Short mmCIF file of C-alpha atoms in Angstrom, two decimals:
data_model
loop_
_atom_site.label_atom_id
_atom_site.label_comp_id
_atom_site.label_asym_id
_atom_site.label_seq_id
_atom_site.Cartn_x
_atom_site.Cartn_y
_atom_site.Cartn_z
CA MET A 1 1.58 -8.48 4.07
CA ILE A 2 -1.46 -10.20 4.40
CA LYS A 3 -2.42 -13.37 6.06
CA PHE A 4 -5.25 -15.97 5.66
CA SER A 5 -6.07 -19.72 5.52
CA GLN A 6 -6.51 -21.41 2.40
CA GLY A 7 -7.10 -24.77 1.46
CA THR A 8 -8.32 -28.04 2.73
CA PRO A 9 -7.14 -28.74 5.01
CA LYS A 10 -6.29 -24.99 5.77
CA ALA A 11 -2.41 -23.78 5.82
CA ASP A 12 -1.64 -20.34 6.62
CA VAL A 13 -0.08 -18.28 3.75
CA LYS A 14 1.41 -14.87 3.66
CA LEU A 15 1.02 -12.64 0.66
CA ALA A 16 2.66 -9.21 0.01
CA LEU A 17 0.52 -6.39 -1.10
CA ASP A 18 0.59 -5.26 -4.55
CA LEU A 19 -1.53 -2.60 -5.35
CA GLY A 20 -1.07 -2.58 -8.97
CA GLY A 21 -1.67 -6.24 -8.93
CA LYS A 22 -4.54 -7.73 -10.81
CA LEU A 23 -4.98 -11.16 -9.33
CA PRO A 24 -3.76 -12.96 -6.18
CA TRP A 25 -0.98 -15.30 -6.69
CA PHE A 26 0.52 -18.42 -4.67
CA ASP A 27 3.41 -20.26 -4.98
CA CYS A 28 2.63 -23.63 -6.21
CA HIS A 29 5.79 -25.00 -7.84
CA GLU A 30 6.27 -27.68 -5.13
CA GLY A 31 2.67 -29.35 -5.89
CA TYR A 32 -0.32 -27.73 -4.27
CA LYS A 33 -2.20 -30.08 -2.07
CA SER A 34 -5.68 -29.32 -1.06
CA SER A 35 -8.95 -31.44 -1.73
CA SER A 36 -11.35 -28.07 -2.29
CA ALA A 37 -8.95 -26.99 -5.15
CA ARG A 38 -10.65 -26.54 -8.30
CA ARG A 39 -8.69 -26.21 -11.72
CA VAL A 40 -10.38 -23.53 -13.91
CA LYS A 41 -11.62 -24.45 -17.39
CA CYS A 42 -10.16 -22.91 -20.23
CA LYS A 43 -13.32 -22.00 -21.83
CA SER A 44 -14.80 -20.52 -18.34
CA SER A 45 -15.95 -17.25 -17.78
CA LEU A 46 -13.04 -16.78 -15.16
CA CYS A 47 -10.45 -17.71 -17.62
CA SER A 48 -11.62 -15.38 -20.37
CA LEU A 49 -11.40 -12.63 -17.73
CA ALA A 50 -7.92 -13.55 -17.14
CA ASN A 51 -7.61 -13.48 -20.47
CA ARG A 52 -8.86 -10.00 -21.03
CA GLU A 53 -6.68 -8.88 -17.66
CA ASN A 54 -3.39 -10.16 -18.68
CA ASN A 55 -3.55 -10.74 -22.25
CA THR A 56 -1.69 -13.77 -21.76
CA SER A 57 -3.89 -16.74 -20.97
CA THR A 58 -4.09 -19.17 -23.11
CA CYS A 59 -5.42 -23.23 -23.62
CA SER A 60 -3.74 -26.04 -22.76
CA HIS A 61 -3.90 -29.43 -24.22
CA ASN A 62 -5.93 -30.70 -21.34
CA SER A 63 -8.02 -27.81 -21.61
CA HIS A 64 -6.99 -26.13 -18.46
CA CYS A 65 -6.51 -22.03 -18.01
CA ASN A 66 -2.72 -21.45 -18.25
CA ILE A 67 -1.49 -17.42 -17.65
CA TYR A 68 1.66 -15.72 -17.05
CA LYS A 69 2.06 -13.15 -14.73
CA LEU A 70 4.83 -10.41 -14.21
CA ASN A 71 6.98 -9.97 -11.19
CA ARG A 72 7.17 -6.53 -10.42
CA VAL A 73 10.24 -6.45 -8.49
CA THR A 74 12.55 -8.60 -10.59
CA GLN A 75 10.85 -7.77 -13.96
CA SER A 76 10.95 -11.76 -14.39
CA VAL A 77 7.66 -13.60 -16.23
CA GLY A 78 6.16 -16.76 -14.59
CA LYS A 79 3.96 -19.37 -15.72
CA GLY A 80 0.92 -20.55 -13.71
CA GLU A 81 -2.65 -22.09 -13.76
CA LEU A 82 -5.70 -20.18 -12.87
CA ILE A 83 -7.45 -22.31 -9.86
CA SER A 84 -9.86 -21.36 -7.00
CA ASP A 85 -9.76 -22.58 -3.34
CA LEU A 86 -11.47 -22.04 -0.16
CA VAL A 87 -9.88 -19.00 1.69
CA THR A 88 -10.77 -18.51 5.52
CA THR A 89 -10.44 -15.08 6.70
CA ILE A 90 -10.98 -13.55 9.85
CA SER A 91 -13.07 -10.49 10.97
CA ASN A 92 -12.66 -7.69 13.39
CA PRO A 93 -10.03 -9.53 15.31
CA HIS A 94 -8.79 -6.72 17.43
CA ASN A 95 -12.14 -4.79 17.59
CA PRO A 96 -12.40 -3.31 21.39
CA LEU A 97 -16.22 -3.30 22.92
CA LYS A 98 -18.10 -0.41 23.94
CA ASN A 99 -16.87 -0.75 27.31
CA LYS A 100 -13.73 1.23 25.87
CA LYS A 101 -11.52 -0.98 28.24
CA LYS A 102 -7.76 -0.69 27.25
CA PRO A 103 -6.85 -2.65 23.57
CA SER A 104 -4.51 -4.57 26.08
CA ASP A 105 -7.43 -5.97 28.23
CA PRO A 106 -8.09 -9.38 26.51
CA GLU A 107 -11.70 -8.96 27.77
CA SER A 108 -11.89 -5.96 25.23
CA TYR A 109 -11.90 -7.91 22.13
CA ASP A 110 -15.23 -9.20 20.79
CA THR A 111 -14.83 -12.77 19.09
CA PRO A 112 -13.79 -12.70 15.86
CA VAL A 113 -16.21 -13.82 13.02
CA VAL A 114 -14.50 -17.14 10.70
CA SER A 115 -15.83 -16.92 7.15
CA ARG A 116 -14.87 -19.28 4.25
CA ARG A 117 -15.17 -18.17 0.70
CA ARG A 118 -14.22 -19.67 -2.77
CA LEU A 119 -11.59 -17.44 -4.73
CA THR A 120 -10.01 -17.37 -7.69
CA PHE A 121 -6.02 -17.07 -8.17
CA GLY A 122 -2.88 -17.70 -10.29
CA CYS A 123 -0.96 -20.78 -9.32
CA ALA A 124 2.51 -20.34 -9.75
CA THR A 125 4.54 -23.51 -11.23
CA THR A 126 8.03 -21.87 -11.54
CA SER A 127 10.12 -21.71 -8.54
CA ASN A 128 11.74 -18.46 -9.13
CA PHE A 129 8.69 -16.36 -9.86
CA PHE A 130 8.51 -14.59 -6.11
CA GLY A 131 12.06 -13.38 -6.01
CA GLY A 132 12.30 -9.96 -4.36
CA LEU A 133 9.28 -10.24 -1.96
CA ALA A 134 9.25 -9.79 1.61
CA LYS A 135 10.76 -12.16 3.35
CA GLY A 136 8.15 -14.81 4.34
CA ALA A 137 5.69 -14.05 1.38
CA LYS A 138 4.18 -16.79 -0.60
CA GLY A 139 2.98 -15.08 -3.17
CA VAL A 140 1.27 -11.34 -4.01
CA ALA A 141 -2.45 -10.22 -3.08
CA GLY A 142 -3.13 -7.82 -6.17
CA LEU A 143 -5.44 -5.08 -5.04
CA GLY A 144 -5.38 -3.48 -8.43
CA ARG A 145 -8.12 -0.88 -9.19
CA SER A 146 -9.65 -2.18 -12.49
CA SER A 147 -9.35 -5.66 -12.84
CA ALA A 148 -12.74 -8.14 -11.75
CA LEU A 149 -10.17 -10.57 -10.40
CA SER A 150 -8.14 -8.15 -7.72
CA LEU A 151 -8.41 -9.44 -4.11
CA VAL A 152 -10.61 -6.17 -3.47
CA PHE A 153 -13.18 -7.16 -6.11
CA GLN A 154 -13.40 -10.84 -5.13
CA PHE A 155 -13.58 -9.89 -1.37
CA ALA A 156 -16.32 -7.20 -2.32
CA VAL A 157 -18.57 -9.88 -4.42
CA ARG A 158 -18.06 -12.83 -1.76
CA PHE A 159 -18.83 -10.39 0.97
CA ARG A 160 -20.93 -7.95 -0.24
CA PHE A 161 -19.25 -5.07 1.11
CA PRO A 162 -18.02 -2.10 -0.79
CA ARG A 163 -14.94 -2.18 -3.23
CA THR A 164 -12.66 -0.30 -0.37
CA PHE A 165 -9.84 -1.56 1.57
CA ALA A 166 -7.41 0.46 3.94
CA VAL A 167 -3.73 -0.22 4.74
CA ASP A 168 -2.23 0.65 8.43
CA LEU A 169 1.59 -0.18 7.98
CA LEU A 170 2.22 0.91 11.29
CA GLU A 171 -0.14 -1.79 12.77
CA SER A 172 0.50 -4.06 9.64
CA ASN A 173 -3.37 -4.48 9.32
CA VAL A 174 -5.26 -4.77 6.08
CA TYR A 175 -8.93 -3.78 6.11
CA PHE A 176 -11.48 -4.75 3.40
CA GLY A 177 -15.20 -3.29 2.99
CA GLY A 178 -14.38 0.33 4.75
CA GLY A 179 -14.43 1.45 8.46
CA PRO A 180 -14.98 1.99 10.88
CA TYR A 181 -11.37 1.07 11.35
CA VAL A 182 -9.73 -0.47 14.32
CA HIS A 183 -6.92 0.99 15.92
CA ARG A 184 -5.79 0.75 19.63
CA ASN A 185 -5.59 4.77 19.58
CA PHE A 186 -8.77 5.45 17.71
CA TYR A 187 -10.10 5.13 21.37
CA TRP A 188 -7.94 7.11 23.45
CA ASP A 189 -9.29 11.25 24.02
CA HIS A 190 -6.59 12.70 22.04
CA ASP A 191 -7.49 10.62 18.62
CA LYS A 192 -10.93 11.44 18.83
CA SER A 193 -10.55 14.33 16.38
CA ARG A 194 -8.90 12.17 13.62
CA VAL A 195 -10.90 12.14 10.37
CA VAL A 196 -10.38 10.63 7.28
CA GLU A 197 -9.75 13.42 4.32
CA TYR A 198 -10.17 12.35 0.55
CA THR A 199 -8.58 13.24 -2.58
CA ARG A 200 -9.40 12.25 -6.08
CA PHE A 201 -7.49 9.37 -7.85
CA LEU A 202 -6.85 9.91 -11.58
CA ILE A 203 -6.64 7.50 -14.30
CA ASN A 204 -3.42 6.52 -16.19
CA PRO A 205 -4.79 5.14 -19.37
CA MET A 206 -1.43 3.22 -19.59
CA SER A 207 -1.78 1.76 -15.95
CA MET A 208 -5.01 1.40 -15.18
CA GLU A 209 -4.34 -0.93 -12.27
CA GLU A 210 -2.40 1.44 -10.27
CA TYR A 211 -3.44 4.38 -7.95
CA PHE A 212 -2.30 7.64 -8.94
CA VAL A 213 -3.29 11.14 -7.43
CA ASP A 214 -3.74 14.86 -8.43
CA LEU A 215 -0.59 16.20 -6.56
CA LYS A 216 -0.06 20.03 -7.07
CA SER A 217 3.22 20.65 -5.14
CA ILE A 218 5.17 19.59 -2.09
CA LYS A 219 5.76 21.66 0.87
CA VAL A 220 8.62 21.24 3.40
CA TYR A 221 8.30 23.06 6.46
CA GLY A 222 5.87 25.37 4.97
CA LYS A 223 8.07 26.47 1.97
CA THR A 224 6.86 24.92 -1.40
CA VAL A 225 9.66 23.01 -3.45
CA PRO A 226 9.75 24.28 -7.17
CA ILE A 227 8.96 21.64 -9.51
CA ASP A 228 8.42 21.76 -13.13
CA LYS A 229 4.44 21.21 -13.48
CA LYS A 230 4.91 19.08 -16.30
CA LEU A 231 6.08 16.32 -14.32
CA LEU A 232 3.08 16.50 -12.46
CA SER A 233 0.98 15.52 -15.29
CA ILE A 234 0.24 12.41 -16.98
CA ASN A 235 0.65 11.89 -20.51
CA LYS A 236 -2.24 10.27 -21.77
CA GLY A 237 -0.51 8.56 -24.99
CA THR A 238 2.53 7.45 -22.92
CA GLY A 239 1.51 7.08 -19.30
CA VAL A 240 4.54 8.46 -18.12
CA GLY A 241 4.54 11.32 -15.20
CA GLY A 242 2.25 11.81 -12.33
CA THR A 243 2.14 10.76 -8.56
CA LYS A 244 1.22 7.15 -7.86
CA ILE A 245 1.09 5.54 -4.30
CA ASP A 246 2.83 2.25 -3.95
CA ILE A 247 3.52 0.33 -0.77
CA GLN A 248 6.11 -1.95 -2.28
CA THR A 249 8.23 1.25 -2.71
CA PRO A 250 10.27 1.76 0.77
CA PHE A 251 10.85 5.32 0.21
CA THR A 252 9.11 8.08 -1.85
CA THR A 253 11.23 8.71 -5.06
CA LEU A 254 11.25 11.92 -6.93
CA GLN A 255 12.23 12.48 -10.06
CA THR A 256 16.19 13.78 -10.32
CA SER A 257 15.04 17.28 -10.59
CA ILE A 258 12.73 17.46 -8.35
CA TYR A 259 14.58 15.40 -5.92
CA LYS A 260 17.21 18.51 -5.99
CA GLU A 261 15.12 20.78 -5.28
CA PHE A 262 13.39 18.90 -2.40
CA ILE A 263 16.50 18.19 -0.68
CA LYS A 264 17.90 21.86 -1.42
CA VAL A 265 14.98 23.26 0.59
CA HIS A 266 15.38 20.54 3.46
CA THR A 267 18.72 21.57 4.19
CA ALA A 268 17.82 24.93 4.00
CA TRP A 269 15.66 24.32 6.74
CA ALA A 270 18.11 22.35 8.45
CA LYS A 271 20.60 25.32 8.25
CA SER A 272 18.17 27.66 9.90
CA MET A 273 17.27 25.30 12.80
CA ASN A 274 21.43 24.83 13.48
CA ILE A 275 21.37 21.12 12.87
CA SER A 276 24.26 19.64 11.92
CA MET A 277 24.77 17.58 8.53
CA VAL A 278 26.63 14.43 8.11
CA THR A 279 28.40 11.86 5.75
CA PRO A 280 25.31 10.79 3.93
CA VAL A 281 24.50 6.97 4.20
CA ALA A 282 23.40 5.25 0.83
CA PRO A 283 20.71 5.40 -0.65
CA PHE A 284 19.98 9.31 1.01
CA THR A 285 22.11 12.18 0.55
CA ALA A 286 21.10 14.38 3.03
CA CYS A 287 21.48 13.18 6.89
CA TYR A 288 21.79 14.91 9.97
CA ASN A 289 23.46 14.43 13.06
CA LEU A 290 20.46 13.10 15.50
CA SER A 291 21.79 15.14 18.56
CA THR A 292 21.20 18.57 17.01
CA LEU A 293 17.48 17.93 15.95
CA PRO A 294 14.47 19.32 17.51
CA PRO A 295 13.15 16.83 20.10
CA PHE A 296 10.19 14.67 18.67
CA ASN A 297 6.83 16.38 19.75
CA GLY A 298 4.33 13.15 19.44
CA TYR A 299 1.53 13.60 16.91
CA ARG A 300 1.20 17.37 17.30
CA GLN A 301 4.48 17.53 15.62
CA THR A 302 4.24 20.35 12.68
CA PRO A 303 4.77 17.94 9.31
CA GLY A 304 8.13 18.28 7.74
CA VAL A 305 6.73 17.26 4.64
CA THR A 306 3.21 17.85 3.03
CA PHE A 307 1.59 16.40 -0.20
CA VAL A 308 -0.62 18.98 -1.47
CA PHE A 309 -3.78 18.19 -3.50
CA PRO A 310 -6.48 20.44 -5.13
CA LYS A 311 -8.55 20.72 -2.00
CA ASN A 312 -6.49 19.63 0.77
CA GLU A 313 -3.00 18.51 2.55
CA TRP A 314 -1.38 15.09 3.72
CA GLY A 315 1.09 16.16 6.58
CA VAL A 316 4.06 13.90 7.35
CA ALA A 317 5.14 14.46 10.85
CA TRP A 318 8.57 13.51 11.08
CA TRP A 319 8.41 10.47 8.61
CA ASP A 320 10.39 12.37 6.11
CA LEU A 321 13.20 11.37 8.35
CA VAL A 322 14.49 7.89 8.59
CA GLU A 323 17.00 6.78 11.59
CA VAL A 324 19.94 5.17 10.27
CA ASN A 325 21.81 4.41 13.24
CA ASP A 326 21.94 5.59 16.75
CA ALA A 327 23.90 8.95 15.92
CA VAL A 328 22.03 9.74 12.40
CA LYS A 329 18.71 10.61 10.83
CA CYS A 330 18.40 11.00 6.84
CA VAL A 331 16.04 12.50 4.85
CA GLY A 332 13.75 9.70 3.53
CA PHE A 333 13.57 10.55 0.10
CA VAL A 334 15.54 8.94 -2.71
CA ASP A 335 16.22 9.93 -6.10
CA GLY A 336 14.07 7.98 -8.91
CA GLY A 337 16.46 9.37 -11.99
CA LEU A 338 16.04 11.50 -14.79
CA LYS A 339 13.45 9.89 -16.74
CA PRO A 340 11.08 7.47 -14.60
CA MET A 341 7.77 6.07 -15.44
CA THR A 342 6.31 8.25 -12.86
CA SER A 343 7.65 11.53 -11.33
CA ILE A 344 6.59 11.12 -7.77
CA VAL A 345 6.05 7.60 -6.27
CA ILE A 346 4.60 8.16 -2.52
CA GLY A 347 6.27 4.98 -0.76
CA ALA A 348 5.46 3.14 2.36
CA ARG A 349 8.02 5.34 4.80
CA GLN A 350 5.59 8.46 4.07
CA ILE A 351 2.15 6.28 4.03
CA GLY A 352 1.39 5.09 7.41
CA PHE A 353 -2.26 4.71 6.83
CA ALA A 354 -4.05 5.14 3.55
CA GLU A 355 -7.73 4.31 2.40
CA PHE A 356 -8.69 2.74 -1.12
CA ASP A 357 -11.81 3.81 -1.87
CA ILE A 358 -12.06 2.44 -5.71
CA SER A 359 -16.54 2.96 -5.56
CA ARG A 360 -15.85 6.52 -5.18
CA SER A 361 -12.23 6.48 -6.76
CA ARG A 362 -10.78 8.48 -3.83
CA LEU A 363 -7.93 8.20 -1.54
CA GLY A 364 -8.29 8.57 2.29
CA PHE A 365 -5.67 10.15 4.52
CA MET A 366 -5.45 11.40 8.25
CA GLN A 367 -3.93 14.14 9.81
CA PRO A 368 -0.95 13.36 10.41
CA ASN A 369 -0.53 10.37 8.53
CA PHE A 370 0.38 8.52 11.13
CA MET A 371 -0.58 7.20 14.51
CA THR A 372 1.22 7.22 17.87
#
C-alpha cells in the first residue's frame, strides 16, 4: 500500500496499489470533509479525460462530474464523483547520508522534504465499493500505464519527473520518479554489484493500462518448462494470452497446462535432491518437508525459478517456495485455470522489487529479485 496525507485538515490515507488502475480512488461514502476539496465540473477538461478513460462519466443535474469504477477484486461497479484536493507527500524519508553510517542510526537520515500538490481522484459514494482490498486500505492508487489520470502521470506532471515508479514489496516502499533508490542494503559491500536490468513492455490492445512483458520461457533450477508458445503471445483481437505483472495477485498464476508442466519439473528436481513431499496445503499442489530442503544460502542462492526474456533472465531465489507452517514449504505458484484471460500473471510473492519505466516502456528488475 501507499500512504500520504490528504485534504485540509490533513488526514492520513492508505491506498492499495493497482497496476491496472486508471486513476486514484478514495472512500467517501460517509462524507468527505476537506476545506481544500474541489468538485470537478462536468464540462471541464478533467471530466472529459475521465469520460475518455472510463467510458462511463456522466453529467449530473448539478453539473458535477459523475463517474463509475470497476472493483477488479470483487468485479462490482461503484459510483462516485470526480474531485480534486491537496495531497501531501514526503520525498526520501529513508535516505542515508554520504557518511555511510548504518541505516539504523537516526543521524544517517536526511530531513524529509514535504510537498503539497493538487491531485484529481474519484470519490466513491457507495459503501461496498472497496470490498476485497488489503486491510486498512481506504481506496486504490491507480498506476495504469496509459491513463492521464493515473497516479503515475499526475505525479509526473505535478513534480516534473519521469513517468517512472518502482515497488519494493519487501520494504513496503513505493518510489516515484526513478532512482537512485534508497534501500537499507544498497550501501553494503555485497550489494554494490546490484544493477537494474530491463526488459521491454508489450502492449495489449484490449488492456492498455496493464503491464505485459515478453516472456519467452520459464526455467526451474536450470531446466526449461515445456510451454505451448501460443499461450505466451497476446491475441491482438481478444487480448487473451501473454504474461503480465500484477502485485494484487499474491502468487504467480499459470494457465493449467503450463502449471502442470511447471510442477512436474519442480517435483522432479525435488526428487533428485532427496527432498520429501508431503500432503499439499491449498491453494498449492506440491509441498515439501522443510527439514529435507537444502539450507538457504542468502542472496547467493541459485534461483529456483527463472523468467526468461528475449535478452536476459529474471531469477527467483527460493521465492518459488512458501513456508506454510514450521514443517512444510510449498511451491508458491497456483493453477490459473484452463482458459484465463492472461496465461501467466507474475504475482507479488515472486516480484520483490520492480521498476515500471513508462517513459521508456520497460520493466526493471534485480538479480536475484529480492534483497536480503
